[in-house]
Amino acid sequence: MFKNPTFSVTVNTICVILFSLLIEHSLTQNIAFAIFIFFPFLAVWMVYSILRYGKYKGKELTDKEEWGYEDKDRDQLGTF
């Protein structure tokens, strides 16, 4: 559960939505303050779980590519 990146993103999204609703409607400011205090820990947990357990499903770059887009060919980009 704590190693699942989707779960950590979902928890953080729910906390942000709940926090914004509580602030907007001035309901139970103690709960909003608690979310505000604990959100940095939740954000660090989310970043860690994505970097540690997330899986990249995109195309790998070749030896001649330093960076790339999946939706455009290298020849279409031109030079800068």
PDB file of N, CA, C and O in Angstrom:
ATOM      1  N   MET A   1       0.823  -1.185   0.000  1.00  0.00           N
ATOM      2  CA  MET A   1       0.000   0.000   0.000  1.00  0.00           C
ATOM      3  C   MET A   1       0.874   1.259   0.000  1.00  0.00           C
ATOM      4  O   MET A   1       0.657   2.155  -0.795  1.00  0.00           O
ATOM      5  N   PHE A   2       1.879   1.341   0.874  1.00  0.00           N
ATOM      6  CA  PHE A   2       2.722   2.527   0.930  1.00  0.00           C
ATOM      7  C   PHE A   2       3.758   2.542  -0.191  1.00  0.00           C
ATOM      8  O   PHE A   2       4.376   3.551  -0.446  1.00  0.00           O
ATOM      9  N   LYS A   3       3.950   1.405  -0.850  1.00  0.00           N
ATOM     10  CA  LYS A   3       4.897   1.328  -1.954  1.00  0.00           C
ATOM     11  C   LYS A   3       4.223   1.542  -3.302  1.00  0.00           C
ATOM     12  O   LYS A   3       4.882   1.502  -4.320  1.00  0.00           O
ATOM     13  N   ASN A   4       2.931   1.769  -3.307  1.00  0.00           N
ATOM     14  CA  ASN A   4       2.179   1.938  -4.541  1.00  0.00           C
ATOM     15  C   ASN A   4       2.126   3.424  -4.907  1.00  0.00           C
ATOM     16  O   ASN A   4       1.510   4.218  -4.199  1.00  0.00           O
ATOM     17  N   PRO A   5       2.767   3.830  -6.019  1.00  0.00           N
ATOM     18  CA  PRO A   5       2.755   5.244  -6.403  1.00  0.00           C
ATOM     19  C   PRO A   5       1.350   5.786  -6.680  1.00  0.00           C
ATOM     20  O   PRO A   5       1.056   6.938  -6.370  1.00  0.00           O
ATOM     21  N   THR A   6       0.484   4.973  -7.230  1.00  0.00           N
ATOM     22  CA  THR A   6      -0.882   5.425  -7.511  1.00  0.00           C
ATOM     23  C   THR A   6      -1.623   5.759  -6.217  1.00  0.00           C
ATOM     24  O   THR A   6      -2.355   6.746  -6.153  1.00  0.00           O
ATOM     25  N   PHE A   7      -1.413   4.967  -5.188  1.00  0.00           N
ATOM     26  CA  PHE A   7      -2.054   5.217  -3.903  1.00  0.00           C
ATOM     27  C   PHE A   7      -1.551   6.526  -3.291  1.00  0.00           C
ATOM     28  O   PHE A   7      -2.343   7.327  -2.785  1.00  0.00           O
ATOM     29  N   SER A   8      -0.251   6.778  -3.368  1.00  0.00           N
ATOM     30  CA  SER A   8       0.290   8.001  -2.775  1.00  0.00           C
ATOM     31  C   SER A   8      -0.196   9.245  -3.531  1.00  0.00           C
ATOM     32  O   SER A   8      -0.488  10.269  -2.910  1.00  0.00           O
ATOM     33  N   VAL A   9      -0.293   9.166  -4.847  1.00  0.00           N
ATOM     34  CA  VAL A   9      -0.808  10.296  -5.618  1.00  0.00           C
ATOM     35  C   VAL A   9      -2.276  10.530  -5.297  1.00  0.00           C
ATOM     36  O   VAL A   9      -2.719  11.684  -5.153  1.00  0.00           O
ATOM     37  N   THR A  10      -3.045   9.468  -5.140  1.00  0.00           N
ATOM     38  CA  THR A  10      -4.465   9.590  -4.807  1.00  0.00           C
ATOM     39  C   THR A  10      -4.655  10.230  -3.430  1.00  0.00           C
ATOM     40  O   THR A  10      -5.497  11.119  -3.270  1.00  0.00           O
ATOM     41  N   VAL A  11      -3.882   9.798  -2.459  1.00  0.00           N
ATOM     42  CA  VAL A  11      -3.978  10.369  -1.108  1.00  0.00           C
ATOM     43  C   VAL A  11      -3.623  11.849  -1.123  1.00  0.00           C
ATOM     44  O   VAL A  11      -4.323  12.674  -0.515  1.00  0.00           O
ATOM     45  N   ASN A  12      -2.573  12.218  -1.832  1.00  0.00           N
ATOM     46  CA  ASN A  12      -2.185  13.623  -1.911  1.00  0.00           C
ATOM     47  C   ASN A  12      -3.230  14.460  -2.632  1.00  0.00           C
ATOM     48  O   ASN A  12      -3.512  15.589  -2.226  1.00  0.00           O
ATOM     49  N   THR A  13      -3.809  13.931  -3.675  1.00  0.00           N
ATOM     50  CA  THR A  13      -4.857  14.656  -4.399  1.00  0.00           C
ATOM     51  C   THR A  13      -6.080  14.879  -3.521  1.00  0.00           C
ATOM     52  O   THR A  13      -6.647  15.985  -3.496  1.00  0.00           O
ATOM     53  N   ILE A  14      -6.478  13.867  -2.794  1.00  0.00           N
ATOM     54  CA  ILE A  14      -7.626  13.999  -1.891  1.00  0.00           C
ATOM     55  C   ILE A  14      -7.328  15.036  -0.804  1.00  0.00           C
ATOM     56  O   ILE A  14      -8.194  15.854  -0.467  1.00  0.00           O
ATOM     57  N   CYS A  15      -6.111  15.031  -0.276  1.00  0.00           N
ATOM     58  CA  CYS A  15      -5.748  16.010   0.758  1.00  0.00           C
ATOM     59  C   CYS A  15      -5.770  17.436   0.220  1.00  0.00           C
ATOM     60  O   CYS A  15      -6.250  18.347   0.906  1.00  0.00           O
ATOM     61  N   VAL A  16      -5.290  17.639  -0.987  1.00  0.00           N
ATOM     62  CA  VAL A  16      -5.289  18.983  -1.570  1.00  0.00           C
ATOM     63  C   VAL A  16      -6.719  19.455  -1.826  1.00  0.00           C
ATOM     64  O   VAL A  16      -7.071  20.609  -1.524  1.00  0.00           O
ATOM     65  N   ILE A  17      -7.560  18.583  -2.352  1.00  0.00           N
ATOM     66  CA  ILE A  17      -8.960  18.952  -2.602  1.00  0.00           C
ATOM     67  C   ILE A  17      -9.681  19.231  -1.292  1.00  0.00           C
ATOM     68  O   ILE A  17     -10.408  20.224  -1.164  1.00  0.00           O
ATOM     69  N   LEU A  18      -9.478  18.378  -0.311  1.00  0.00           N
ATOM     70  CA  LEU A  18     -10.115  18.574   0.990  1.00  0.00           C
ATOM     71  C   LEU A  18      -9.637  19.864   1.646  1.00  0.00           C
ATOM     72  O   LEU A  18     -10.446  20.624   2.196  1.00  0.00           O
ATOM     73  N   PHE A  19      -8.338  20.137   1.567  1.00  0.00           N
ATOM     74  CA  PHE A  19      -7.794  21.360   2.139  1.00  0.00           C
ATOM     75  C   PHE A  19      -8.397  22.594   1.473  1.00  0.00           C
ATOM     76  O   PHE A  19      -8.806  23.539   2.145  1.00  0.00           O
ATOM     77  N   SER A  20      -8.475  22.578   0.157  1.00  0.00           N
ATOM     78  CA  SER A  20      -9.023  23.751  -0.536  1.00  0.00           C
ATOM     79  C   SER A  20     -10.507  23.937  -0.240  1.00  0.00           C
ATOM     80  O   SER A  20     -10.978  25.072  -0.128  1.00  0.00           O
ATOM     81  N   LEU A  21     -11.242  22.850  -0.108  1.00  0.00           N
ATOM     82  CA  LEU A  21     -12.658  22.973   0.248  1.00  0.00           C
ATOM     83  C   LEU A  21     -12.840  23.503   1.665  1.00  0.00           C
ATOM     84  O   LEU A  21     -13.719  24.339   1.918  1.00  0.00           O
ATOM     85  N   LEU A  22     -12.027  23.027   2.586  1.00  0.00           N
ATOM     86  CA  LEU A  22     -12.131  23.496   3.974  1.00  0.00           C
ATOM     87  C   LEU A  22     -11.763  24.969   4.098  1.00  0.00           C
ATOM     88  O   LEU A  22     -12.401  25.714   4.848  1.00  0.00           O
ATOM     89  N   ILE A  23     -10.756  25.404   3.374  1.00  0.00           N
ATOM     90  CA  ILE A  23     -10.356  26.811   3.415  1.00  0.00           C
ATOM     91  C   ILE A  23     -11.411  27.693   2.742  1.00  0.00           C
ATOM     92  O   ILE A  23     -11.745  28.775   3.227  1.00  0.00           O
ATOM     93  N   GLU A  24     -11.930  27.225   1.613  1.00  0.00           N
ATOM     94  CA  GLU A  24     -12.908  28.018   0.859  1.00  0.00           C
ATOM     95  C   GLU A  24     -14.199  28.239   1.642  1.00  0.00           C
ATOM     96  O   GLU A  24     -14.784  29.316   1.610  1.00  0.00           O
ATOM     97  N   HIS A  25     -14.632  27.235   2.345  1.00  0.00           N
ATOM     98  CA  HIS A  25     -15.912  27.316   3.050  1.00  0.00           C
ATOM     99  C   HIS A  25     -15.756  27.603   4.545  1.00  0.00           C
ATOM    100  O   HIS A  25     -16.734  27.583   5.282  1.00  0.00           O
ATOM    101  N   SER A  26     -14.545  27.845   4.990  1.00  0.00           N
ATOM    102  CA  SER A  26     -14.254  28.185   6.388  1.00  0.00           C
ATOM    103  C   SER A  26     -14.821  27.162   7.369  1.00  0.00           C
ATOM    104  O   SER A  26     -15.308  27.507   8.443  1.00  0.00           O
ATOM    105  N   LEU A  27     -14.770  25.907   6.991  1.00  0.00           N
ATOM    106  CA  LEU A  27     -15.244  24.837   7.858  1.00  0.00           C
ATOM    107  C   LEU A  27     -14.067  24.221   8.602  1.00  0.00           C
ATOM    108  O   LEU A  27     -13.027  23.948   8.029  1.00  0.00           O
ATOM    109  N   THR A  28     -14.252  24.012   9.838  1.00  0.00           N
ATOM    110  CA  THR A  28     -13.274  23.341  10.703  1.00  0.00           C
ATOM    111  C   THR A  28     -11.833  23.663  10.319  1.00  0.00           C
ATOM    112  O   THR A  28     -11.122  22.863   9.727  1.00  0.00           O
ATOM    113  N   GLN A  29     -11.410  24.818  10.700  1.00  0.00           N
ATOM    114  CA  GLN A  29     -10.070  25.272  10.351  1.00  0.00           C
ATOM    115  C   GLN A  29      -8.980  24.450  11.032  1.00  0.00           C
ATOM    116  O   GLN A  29      -7.842  24.430  10.567  1.00  0.00           O
ATOM    117  N   ASN A  30      -9.305  23.755  12.104  1.00  0.00           N
ATOM    118  CA  ASN A  30      -8.314  22.896  12.760  1.00  0.00           C
ATOM    119  C   ASN A  30      -7.899  21.741  11.847  1.00  0.00           C
ATOM    120  O   ASN A  30      -6.728  21.368  11.801  1.00  0.00           O
ATOM    121  N   ILE A  31      -8.863  21.181  11.138  1.00  0.00           N
ATOM    122  CA  ILE A  31      -8.549  20.097  10.209  1.00  0.00           C
ATOM    123  C   ILE A  31      -7.710  20.638   9.051  1.00  0.00           C
ATOM    124  O   ILE A  31      -6.745  20.002   8.619  1.00  0.00           O
ATOM    125  N   ALA A  32      -8.055  21.802   8.547  1.00  0.00           N
ATOM    126  CA  ALA A  32      -7.282  22.412   7.468  1.00  0.00           C
ATOM    127  C   ALA A  32      -5.858  22.708   7.928  1.00  0.00           C
ATOM    128  O   ALA A  32      -4.903  22.505   7.172  1.00  0.00           O
ATOM    129  N   PHE A  33      -5.704  23.161   9.147  1.00  0.00           N
ATOM    130  CA  PHE A  33      -4.368  23.423   9.680  1.00  0.00           C
ATOM    131  C   PHE A  33      -3.569  22.129   9.812  1.00  0.00           C
ATOM    132  O   PHE A  33      -2.374  22.097   9.507  1.00  0.00           O
ATOM    133  N   ALA A  34      -4.206  21.045  10.226  1.00  0.00           N
ATOM    134  CA  ALA A  34      -3.527  19.749  10.343  1.00  0.00           C
ATOM    135  C   ALA A  34      -3.075  19.251   8.973  1.00  0.00           C
ATOM    136  O   ALA A  34      -1.958  18.739   8.831  1.00  0.00           O
ATOM    137  N   ILE A  35      -3.914  19.402   7.969  1.00  0.00           N
ATOM    138  CA  ILE A  35      -3.525  19.013   6.609  1.00  0.00           C
ATOM    139  C   ILE A  35      -2.358  19.871   6.145  1.00  0.00           C
ATOM    140  O   ILE A  35      -1.415  19.376   5.525  1.00  0.00           O
ATOM    141  N   PHE A  36      -2.404  21.165   6.449  1.00  0.00           N
ATOM    142  CA  PHE A  36      -1.327  22.076   6.065  1.00  0.00           C
ATOM    143  C   PHE A  36       0.000  21.666   6.699  1.00  0.00           C
ATOM    144  O   PHE A  36       1.048  21.738   6.068  1.00  0.00           O
ATOM    145  N   ILE A  37      -0.033  21.224   7.948  1.00  0.00           N
ATOM    146  CA  ILE A  37       1.178  20.822   8.652  1.00  0.00           C
ATOM    147  C   ILE A  37       1.729  19.504   8.107  1.00  0.00           C
ATOM    148  O   ILE A  37       2.935  19.345   7.934  1.00  0.00           O
ATOM    149  N   PHE A  38       0.856  18.531   7.813  1.00  0.00           N
ATOM    150  CA  PHE A  38       1.303  17.205   7.394  1.00  0.00           C
ATOM    151  C   PHE A  38       1.535  17.068   5.894  1.00  0.00           C
ATOM    152  O   PHE A  38       2.097  16.076   5.447  1.00  0.00           O
ATOM    153  N   PHE A  39       1.109  18.057   5.103  1.00  0.00           N
ATOM    154  CA  PHE A  39       1.240  17.913   3.662  1.00  0.00           C
ATOM    155  C   PHE A  39       2.686  17.816   3.170  1.00  0.00           C
ATOM    156  O   PHE A  39       2.954  17.054   2.235  1.00  0.00           O
ATOM    157  N   PRO A  40       3.669  18.524   3.750  1.00  0.00           N
ATOM    158  CA  PRO A  40       5.050  18.317   3.280  1.00  0.00           C
ATOM    159  C   PRO A  40       5.523  16.869   3.419  1.00  0.00           C
ATOM    160  O   PRO A  40       6.220  16.353   2.553  1.00  0.00           O
ATOM    161  N   PHE A  41       5.124  16.198   4.495  1.00  0.00           N
ATOM    162  CA  PHE A  41       5.487  14.791   4.674  1.00  0.00           C
ATOM    163  C   PHE A  41       4.797  13.913   3.632  1.00  0.00           C
ATOM    164  O   PHE A  41       5.397  12.978   3.097  1.00  0.00           O
ATOM    165  N   LEU A  42       3.539  14.226   3.339  1.00  0.00           N
ATOM    166  CA  LEU A  42       2.821  13.480   2.310  1.00  0.00           C
ATOM    167  C   LEU A  42       3.436  13.698   0.930  1.00  0.00           C
ATOM    168  O   LEU A  42       3.539  12.764   0.132  1.00  0.00           O
ATOM    169  N   ALA A  43       3.864  14.911   0.649  1.00  0.00           N
ATOM    170  CA  ALA A  43       4.481  15.199  -0.649  1.00  0.00           C
ATOM    171  C   ALA A  43       5.817  14.474  -0.793  1.00  0.00           C
ATOM    172  O   ALA A  43       6.124  13.932  -1.859  1.00  0.00           O
ATOM    173  N   VAL A  44       6.621  14.446   0.261  1.00  0.00           N
ATOM    174  CA  VAL A  44       7.891  13.722   0.216  1.00  0.00           C
ATOM    175  C   VAL A  44       7.645  12.230   0.033  1.00  0.00           C
ATOM    176  O   VAL A  44       8.342  11.558  -0.735  1.00  0.00           O
ATOM    177  N   TRP A  45       6.638  11.685   0.713  1.00  0.00           N
ATOM    178  CA  TRP A  45       6.284  10.273   0.553  1.00  0.00           C
ATOM    179  C   TRP A  45       5.856   9.978  -0.883  1.00  0.00           C
ATOM    180  O   TRP A  45       6.242   8.965  -1.467  1.00  0.00           O
ATOM    181  N   MET A  46       5.081  10.884  -1.488  1.00  0.00           N
ATOM    182  CA  MET A  46       4.638  10.700  -2.858  1.00  0.00           C
ATOM    183  C   MET A  46       5.828  10.708  -3.816  1.00  0.00           C
ATOM    184  O   MET A  46       5.950   9.826  -4.676  1.00  0.00           O
ATOM    185  N   VAL A  47       6.718  11.672  -3.668  1.00  0.00           N
ATOM    186  CA  VAL A  47       7.885  11.751  -4.555  1.00  0.00           C
ATOM    187  C   VAL A  47       8.764  10.516  -4.388  1.00  0.00           C
ATOM    188  O   VAL A  47       9.227   9.922  -5.371  1.00  0.00           O
ATOM    189  N   TYR A  48       8.991  10.097  -3.165  1.00  0.00           N
ATOM    190  CA  TYR A  48       9.812   8.914  -2.913  1.00  0.00           C
ATOM    191  C   TYR A  48       9.193   7.669  -3.529  1.00  0.00           C
ATOM    192  O   TYR A  48       9.888   6.868  -4.169  1.00  0.00           O
ATOM    193  N   SER A  49       7.898   7.482  -3.340  1.00  0.00           N
ATOM    194  CA  SER A  49       7.272   6.270  -3.870  1.00  0.00           C
ATOM    195  C   SER A  49       7.255   6.271  -5.396  1.00  0.00           C
ATOM    196  O   SER A  49       7.412   5.222  -6.016  1.00  0.00           O
ATOM    197  N   ILE A  50       7.109   7.433  -6.012  1.00  0.00           N
ATOM    198  CA  ILE A  50       7.145   7.490  -7.479  1.00  0.00           C
ATOM    199  C   ILE A  50       8.549   7.196  -7.989  1.00  0.00           C
ATOM    200  O   ILE A  50       8.735   6.412  -8.929  1.00  0.00           O
ATOM    201  N   LEU A  51       9.555   7.808  -7.382  1.00  0.00           N
ATOM    202  CA  LEU A  51      10.925   7.596  -7.841  1.00  0.00           C
ATOM    203  C   LEU A  51      11.426   6.182  -7.542  1.00  0.00           C
ATOM    204  O   LEU A  51      12.166   5.593  -8.335  1.00  0.00           O
ATOM    205  N   ARG A  52      11.022   5.633  -6.423  1.00  0.00           N
ATOM    206  CA  ARG A  52      11.534   4.316  -6.021  1.00  0.00           C
ATOM    207  C   ARG A  52      10.770   3.172  -6.669  1.00  0.00           C
ATOM    208  O   ARG A  52      11.364   2.203  -7.120  1.00  0.00           O
ATOM    209  N   TYR A  53       9.442   3.248  -6.734  1.00  0.00           N
ATOM    210  CA  TYR A  53       8.641   2.112  -7.158  1.00  0.00           C
ATOM    211  C   TYR A  53       7.878   2.339  -8.464  1.00  0.00           C
ATOM    212  O   TYR A  53       7.224   1.433  -8.950  1.00  0.00           O
ATOM    213  N   GLY A  54       7.952   3.542  -9.013  1.00  0.00           N
ATOM    214  CA  GLY A  54       7.249   3.818 -10.261  1.00  0.00           C
ATOM    215  C   GLY A  54       7.910   3.119 -11.436  1.00  0.00           C
ATOM    216  O   GLY A  54       9.112   2.874 -11.451  1.00  0.00           O
ATOM    217  N   LYS A  55       7.110   2.786 -12.426  1.00  0.00           N
ATOM    218  CA  LYS A  55       7.618   2.106 -13.604  1.00  0.00           C
ATOM    219  C   LYS A  55       7.423   2.996 -14.826  1.00  0.00           C
ATOM    220  O   LYS A  55       6.335   3.506 -15.071  1.00  0.00           O
ATOM    221  N   TYR A  56       8.485   3.187 -15.597  1.00  0.00           N
ATOM    222  CA  TYR A  56       8.435   3.989 -16.815  1.00  0.00           C
ATOM    223  C   TYR A  56       7.988   3.094 -17.963  1.00  0.00           C
ATOM    224  O   TYR A  56       8.596   2.053 -18.214  1.00  0.00           O
ATOM    225  N   LYS A  57       6.932   3.491 -18.666  1.00  0.00           N
ATOM    226  CA  LYS A  57       6.380   2.669 -19.738  1.00  0.00           C
ATOM    227  C   LYS A  57       6.611   3.278 -21.113  1.00  0.00           C
ATOM    228  O   LYS A  57       6.035   2.842 -22.088  1.00  0.00           O
ATOM    229  N   GLY A  58       7.459   4.290 -21.188  1.00  0.00           N
ATOM    230  CA  GLY A  58       7.709   4.968 -22.453  1.00  0.00           C
ATOM    231  C   GLY A  58       8.849   4.339 -23.227  1.00  0.00           C
ATOM    232  O   GLY A  58       9.465   3.354 -22.825  1.00  0.00           O
ATOM    233  N   LYS A  59       9.167   4.961 -24.364  1.00  0.00           N
ATOM    234  CA  LYS A  59      10.238   4.500 -25.241  1.00  0.00           C
ATOM    235  C   LYS A  59      11.585   4.897 -24.654  1.00  0.00           C
ATOM    236  O   LYS A  59      11.770   6.010 -24.178  1.00  0.00           O
ATOM    237  N   GLU A  60      12.543   3.985 -24.699  1.00  0.00           N
ATOM    238  CA  GLU A  60      13.892   4.283 -24.241  1.00  0.00           C
ATOM    239  C   GLU A  60      14.636   5.052 -25.327  1.00  0.00           C
ATOM    240  O   GLU A  60      14.448   4.817 -26.517  1.00  0.00           O
ATOM    241  N   LEU A  61      15.499   5.957 -24.924  1.00  0.00           N
ATOM    242  CA  LEU A  61      16.278   6.742 -25.871  1.00  0.00           C
ATOM    243  C   LEU A  61      17.421   5.907 -26.443  1.00  0.00           C
ATOM    244  O   LEU A  61      17.980   5.053 -25.764  1.00  0.00           O
ATOM    245  N   THR A  62      17.770   6.194 -27.694  1.00  0.00           N
ATOM    246  CA  THR A  62      18.902   5.503 -28.314  1.00  0.00           C
ATOM    247  C   THR A  62      20.204   6.194 -27.921  1.00  0.00           C
ATOM    248  O   THR A  62      20.203   7.207 -27.212  1.00  0.00           O
ATOM    249  N   ASP A  63      21.318   5.683 -28.406  1.00  0.00           N
ATOM    250  CA  ASP A  63      22.621   6.244 -28.053  1.00  0.00           C
ATOM    251  C   ASP A  63      22.811   7.659 -28.591  1.00  0.00           C
ATOM    252  O   ASP A  63      23.513   8.463 -27.994  1.00  0.00           O
ATOM    253  N   LYS A  64      22.203   7.989 -29.729  1.00  0.00           N
ATOM    254  CA  LYS A  64      22.378   9.298 -30.338  1.00  0.00           C
ATOM    255  C   LYS A  64      21.415  10.344 -29.786  1.00  0.00           C
ATOM    256  O   LYS A  64      21.503  11.505 -30.145  1.00  0.00           O
ATOM    257  N   GLU A  65      20.506   9.941 -28.922  1.00  0.00           N
ATOM    258  CA  GLU A  65      19.509  10.866 -28.383  1.00  0.00           C
ATOM    259  C   GLU A  65      19.857  11.217 -26.945  1.00  0.00           C
ATOM    260  O   GLU A  65      20.047  10.340 -26.109  1.00  0.00           O
ATOM    261  N   GLU A  66      19.929  12.511 -26.666  1.00  0.00           N
ATOM    262  CA  GLU A  66      20.157  12.953 -25.293  1.00  0.00           C
ATOM    263  C   GLU A  66      18.834  13.203 -24.578  1.00  0.00           C
ATOM    264  O   GLU A  66      18.740  13.109 -23.373  1.00  0.00           O
ATOM    265  N   TRP A  67      17.820  13.590 -25.320  1.00  0.00           N
ATOM    266  CA  TRP A  67      16.480  13.820 -24.793  1.00  0.00           C
ATOM    267  C   TRP A  67      15.510  13.583 -25.939  1.00  0.00           C
ATOM    268  O   TRP A  67      15.911  13.531 -27.091  1.00  0.00           O
ATOM    269  N   GLY A  68      14.259  13.441 -25.650  1.00  0.00           N
ATOM    270  CA  GLY A  68      13.345  13.190 -26.744  1.00  0.00           C
ATOM    271  C   GLY A  68      11.888  13.288 -26.341  1.00  0.00           C
ATOM    272  O   GLY A  68      11.553  13.302 -25.160  1.00  0.00           O
ATOM    273  N   TYR A  69      11.076  13.383 -27.355  1.00  0.00           N
ATOM    274  CA  TYR A  69       9.634  13.380 -27.187  1.00  0.00           C
ATOM    275  C   TYR A  69       9.089  12.087 -27.795  1.00  0.00           C
ATOM    276  O   TYR A  69       9.602  11.595 -28.794  1.00  0.00           O
ATOM    277  N   GLU A  70       8.041  11.558 -27.208  1.00  0.00           N
ATOM    278  CA  GLU A  70       7.445  10.357 -27.769  1.00  0.00           C
ATOM    279  C   GLU A  70       6.490  10.677 -28.907  1.00  0.00           C
ATOM    280  O   GLU A  70       6.211   9.826 -29.732  1.00  0.00           O
ATOM    281  N   ASP A  71       5.982  11.891 -28.969  1.00  0.00           N
ATOM    282  CA  ASP A  71       4.980  12.208 -29.971  1.00  0.00           C
ATOM    283  C   ASP A  71       5.550  12.844 -31.232  1.00  0.00           C
ATOM    284  O   ASP A  71       4.836  13.045 -32.194  1.00  0.00           O
ATOM    285  N   LYS A  72       6.851  13.156 -31.257  1.00  0.00           N
ATOM    286  CA  LYS A  72       7.458  13.773 -32.439  1.00  0.00           C
ATOM    287  C   LYS A  72       8.746  13.060 -32.802  1.00  0.00           C
ATOM    288  O   LYS A  72       9.487  12.605 -31.937  1.00  0.00           O
ATOM    289  N   ASP A  73       9.006  13.028 -34.082  1.00  0.00           N
ATOM    290  CA  ASP A  73      10.248  12.460 -34.571  1.00  0.00           C
ATOM    291  C   ASP A  73      11.372  13.477 -34.395  1.00  0.00           C
ATOM    292  O   ASP A  73      11.151  14.682 -34.435  1.00  0.00           O
ATOM    293  N   ARG A  74      12.588  13.010 -34.245  1.00  0.00           N
ATOM    294  CA  ARG A  74      13.730  13.900 -34.046  1.00  0.00           C
ATOM    295  C   ARG A  74      13.927  14.834 -35.231  1.00  0.00           C
ATOM    296  O   ARG A  74      14.289  16.004 -35.072  1.00  0.00           O
ATOM    297  N   ASP A  75      13.662  14.363 -36.432  1.00  0.00           N
ATOM    298  CA  ASP A  75      13.848  15.190 -37.625  1.00  0.00           C
ATOM    299  C   ASP A  75      12.810  16.300 -37.724  1.00  0.00           C
ATOM    300  O   ASP A  75      13.041  17.323 -38.375  1.00  0.00           O
ATOM    301  N   GLN A  76      11.656  16.144 -37.132  1.00  0.00           N
ATOM    302  CA  GLN A  76      10.607  17.171 -37.158  1.00  0.00           C
ATOM    303  C   GLN A  76      10.903  18.325 -36.223  1.00  0.00           C
ATOM    304  O   GLN A  76      10.376  19.409 -36.382  1.00  0.00           O
ATOM    305  N   LEU A  77      11.742  18.113 -35.228  1.00  0.00           N
ATOM    306  CA  LEU A  77      11.990  19.145 -34.230  1.00  0.00           C
ATOM    307  C   LEU A  77      12.875  20.265 -34.766  1.00  0.00           C
ATOM    308  O   LEU A  77      12.736  21.405 -34.355  1.00  0.00           O
ATOM    309  N   GLY A  78      13.792  19.962 -35.658  1.00  0.00           N
ATOM    310  CA  GLY A  78      14.692  20.992 -36.178  1.00  0.00           C
ATOM    311  C   GLY A  78      15.799  21.287 -35.176  1.00  0.00           C
ATOM    312  O   GLY A  78      15.989  20.602 -34.183  1.00  0.00           O
ATOM    313  N   THR A  79      16.543  22.347 -35.434  1.00  0.00           N
ATOM    314  CA  THR A  79      17.621  22.743 -34.525  1.00  0.00           C
ATOM    315  C   THR A  79      17.275  24.046 -33.853  1.00  0.00           C
ATOM    316  O   THR A  79      16.502  24.843 -34.353  1.00  0.00           O
ATOM    317  N   PHE A  80      17.900  24.279 -32.741  1.00  0.00           N
ATOM    318  CA  PHE A  80      17.609  25.491 -31.967  1.00  0.00           C
ATOM    319  C   PHE A  80      18.749  26.451 -32.090  1.00  0.00           C
ATOM    320  O   PHE A  80      19.862  26.208 -31.982  1.00  0.00           O
TER     321      PHE A  80
END
